[in-house]
């Protein structure tokens, strides 16, 4: 079974309101070269974060009630690296179940292929247990690294069909066999992070998303990194390029072991993204190219051994469409901040997929020298891809989010085609642009969500004119 969904943002190449004044060339998707450089400065390295069995918060292990078998059990997992993030796995069991780690009086557990022997240190608890447990029926015991019962960092499941109690040694022995989640549970729910769901309206930037799983990677390219070079036509240099991101996610999954089907699966992703880019494109002759520069991937493993592996991957990239009709130097500077992007992606119920925030703040400038009709449309892209594998590969999921704010800059020279604009500053505004330089600059940002197998939907789109002017030659 493979599920995947993603969020992709697309930058429109060019939108012009006043088509009489200027011509607009739409640059379509081309088979763009993808360049991977060798040097990148990164504040964060690939990390692995292991979530091990942890005590359930708020459970009093001395409470005599914890010996009573239950059909719903919640098991917790915590990380020694990320104290704010927890994983809560709740099983609705087919049989009455006891979580041995929740009984303080059980001081040791010894397992074999046919038995689980539990030693108590308190005869009152032992007597109560003897009355509560089902001596001649089916029960499930869940162990947690007490003795030889389960792999390191995992819990063990044992299916018992009879029990014996030794009043002098205070040992209860189950005649049992090793089992697992799929053979003992009816449904399993996994919650990671605790962001309240279907609660998007209440969210504001002041809410603390705790506990949840957060990453704050940042990378920057060395100054004057050549992003793309296609001699002799085009060289694109990043005078500066830096990216930073805040990324927090949580999610929920419900699996039905009887029907072998996924009942529910959603993610809540909060993201902050900032990018500063300054690009120079040197075009030596009429040229038109789209390229992608993918400087870095950062992988983060979030592992609950035996249960769940989530591998967020953060990919930063720069795209640019460059077109010029003649020899030209184009520069553009872009700063974008997305402070509070929130997405709720429901894989099974498209109508619950929702987004809020994503309000960008930005500034941009562009400059041309040369004699040309030209475009430079840079986009700074952050892709968050989440790979999730559950129950040792029973469910494999790949999911993503791409935030791709872009700027389009069209420069169109009209009239005196021979005028060299280098250093030309004495320009006046003129909407007809019969004899001058038209600049049309926009901020474009689209966000769409898709669950590959099921749906694709547009979530968010903004298209803001920044500068739309005709500078007329007055010299
Ligand atoms: C640039 O190339 C693309 C794809 O090859 C084409 O669709 C587009 O029209 C070209 N742009 C200009 C301004 O020629
Ligand atoms: C992280 O791991 C991936 C795959 O193993 C590798 O391509 C990438 O360069 C690594 N990044 C860092 C910063 O170590
Ligand atoms: C966290 O736990 C893992 C696995 O038990 C261990 O290898 C690692 O050293 C621990 N890290 C810290 C910082 O305690
Ligand atoms: C764990 O999940 C179960 C079921 O969703 C819930 O009843 C329980 O309160 C949760 N526990 C914690 C500590 O979040
Ligand atoms: C039994 O063991 C638990 C956990 O080690 C301890 O808290 C408790 O005091 C012990 N009880 C007796 C009667 O020794
Ligand atoms: C209880 O355990 C002791 C010590 O192993 C053993 O001698 C005795 O026979 C056991 N009693 C029962 C009823 O099995
Ligand atoms: C062990 O103790 C329980 C509770 O006191 C009692 O019901 C049971 O009969 C005893 N078993 C034996 C073999 O004495
Ligand atoms: C779980 O247990 C059942 C019954 O013993 C077995 O058929 C199945 O292969 C086990 N699954 C895993 C993942 O170990
Ligand atoms: C999406 O969120 C907005 C507020 O952020 C809310 O008004 C709207 O009802 C939500 N839509 C759905 C389908 O939950
Ligand atoms: C990340 O969050 C911190 C603290 O809220 C904030 O100072 C920083 O500007 C954020 N960075 C981005 C890229 O959103
Ligand atoms: C535009 O580019 C020219 C030539 O490189 C330079 O002299 C001028 O200062 C630039 N203008 C701005 C506003 O960056
Ligand atoms: C704008 O251009 C038109 C046509 O070239 C000209 O008639 C008009 O005077 C110009 N306006 C300004 C403010 O320069």
PDB file of N, CA and C in Angstrom, residues 327-329 368-372 413 416-425 427 473 475:
ATOM      1  N   UNK A 327      21.966  40.950 -25.729  1.00  0.00           N
ATOM      2  CA  UNK A 327      22.930  40.991 -24.628  1.00  0.00           C
ATOM      3  C   UNK A 327      22.439  41.902 -23.502  1.00  0.00           C
ATOM      4  N   UNK A 328      22.427  41.385 -22.311  1.00  0.00           N
ATOM      5  CA  UNK A 328      21.792  42.079 -21.195  1.00  0.00           C
ATOM      6  C   UNK A 328      22.391  41.606 -19.881  1.00  0.00           C
ATOM      7  N   UNK A 329      22.386  42.489 -18.907  1.00  0.00           N
ATOM      8  CA  UNK A 329      22.626  42.050 -17.534  1.00  0.00           C
ATOM      9  C   UNK A 329      21.383  42.361 -16.719  1.00  0.00           C
ATOM     10  N   UNK A 368      18.018  46.382 -15.033  1.00  0.00           N
ATOM     11  CA  UNK A 368      18.459  45.860 -16.315  1.00  0.00           C
ATOM     12  C   UNK A 368      19.524  46.779 -16.864  1.00  0.00           C
ATOM     13  N   UNK A 369      20.508  46.236 -17.476  1.00  0.00           N
ATOM     14  CA  UNK A 369      21.407  47.064 -18.270  1.00  0.00           C
ATOM     15  C   UNK A 369      21.619  46.349 -19.586  1.00  0.00           C
ATOM     16  N   UNK A 370      21.576  47.092 -20.631  1.00  0.00           N
ATOM     17  CA  UNK A 370      21.646  46.474 -21.937  1.00  0.00           C
ATOM     18  C   UNK A 370      20.504  46.995 -22.780  1.00  0.00           C
ATOM     19  N   UNK A 371      20.293  46.381 -23.893  1.00  0.00           N
ATOM     20  CA  UNK A 371      19.257  46.838 -24.808  1.00  0.00           C
ATOM     21  C   UNK A 371      18.385  45.651 -25.125  1.00  0.00           C
ATOM     22  N   UNK A 372      17.363  45.461 -24.387  1.00  0.00           N
ATOM     23  CA  UNK A 372      16.668  44.208 -24.595  1.00  0.00           C
ATOM     24  C   UNK A 372      15.261  44.235 -24.039  1.00  0.00           C
ATOM     25  N   UNK A 413      11.629  47.028 -23.527  1.00  0.00           N
ATOM     26  CA  UNK A 413      12.139  48.276 -24.078  1.00  0.00           C
ATOM     27  C   UNK A 413      11.364  48.591 -25.347  1.00  0.00           C
ATOM     28  N   UNK A 416      13.107  53.640 -28.955  1.00  0.00           N
ATOM     29  CA  UNK A 416      14.493  53.637 -29.417  1.00  0.00           C
ATOM     30  C   UNK A 416      15.216  52.353 -29.024  1.00  0.00           C
ATOM     31  N   UNK A 417      15.086  51.393 -29.864  1.00  0.00           N
ATOM     32  CA  UNK A 417      15.635  50.083 -29.526  1.00  0.00           C
ATOM     33  C   UNK A 417      17.139  50.132 -29.347  1.00  0.00           C
ATOM     34  N   UNK A 418      17.766  51.146 -29.885  1.00  0.00           N
ATOM     35  CA  UNK A 418      19.217  51.210 -29.795  1.00  0.00           C
ATOM     36  C   UNK A 418      19.728  51.844 -28.518  1.00  0.00           C
ATOM     37  N   UNK A 419      18.803  52.329 -27.671  1.00  0.00           N
ATOM     38  CA  UNK A 419      19.253  53.029 -26.475  1.00  0.00           C
ATOM     39  C   UNK A 419      19.825  52.044 -25.460  1.00  0.00           C
ATOM     40  N   UNK A 420      20.994  52.348 -25.006  1.00  0.00           N
ATOM     41  CA  UNK A 420      21.583  51.511 -23.963  1.00  0.00           C
ATOM     42  C   UNK A 420      21.102  52.043 -22.616  1.00  0.00           C
ATOM     43  N   UNK A 421      20.466  51.191 -21.868  1.00  0.00           N
ATOM     44  CA  UNK A 421      19.853  51.625 -20.621  1.00  0.00           C
ATOM     45  C   UNK A 421      20.817  51.655 -19.453  1.00  0.00           C
ATOM     46  N   UNK A 422      22.045  51.233 -19.688  1.00  0.00           N
ATOM     47  CA  UNK A 422      22.990  51.169 -18.580  1.00  0.00           C
ATOM     48  C   UNK A 422      23.064  52.499 -17.851  1.00  0.00           C
ATOM     49  N   UNK A 423      22.781  52.423 -16.592  1.00  0.00           N
ATOM     50  CA  UNK A 423      22.900  53.618 -15.779  1.00  0.00           C
ATOM     51  C   UNK A 423      21.830  54.666 -16.050  1.00  0.00           C
ATOM     52  N   UNK A 424      20.836  54.310 -16.827  1.00  0.00           N
ATOM     53  CA  UNK A 424      19.802  55.270 -17.176  1.00  0.00           C
ATOM     54  C   UNK A 424      18.912  55.520 -15.981  1.00  0.00           C
ATOM     55  N   UNK A 425      18.924  56.729 -15.494  1.00  0.00           N
ATOM     56  CA  UNK A 425      18.151  56.994 -14.289  1.00  0.00           C
ATOM     57  C   UNK A 425      17.074  58.052 -14.480  1.00  0.00           C
ATOM     58  N   UNK A 427      14.303  58.743 -15.828  1.00  0.00           N
ATOM     59  CA  UNK A 427      13.121  58.208 -16.497  1.00  0.00           C
ATOM     60  C   UNK A 427      11.883  58.728 -15.799  1.00  0.00           C
ATOM     61  N   UNK A 473      12.001  57.749 -21.738  1.00  0.00           N
ATOM     62  CA  UNK A 473      13.272  58.451 -21.901  1.00  0.00           C
ATOM     63  C   UNK A 473      13.017  59.928 -22.075  1.00  0.00           C
ATOM     64  N   UNK A 475      15.881  62.030 -21.898  1.00  0.00           N
ATOM     65  CA  UNK A 475      17.140  62.613 -22.369  1.00  0.00           C
ATOM     66  C   UNK A 475      17.057  62.853 -23.872  1.00  0.00           C
TER      67      UNK A 475
END
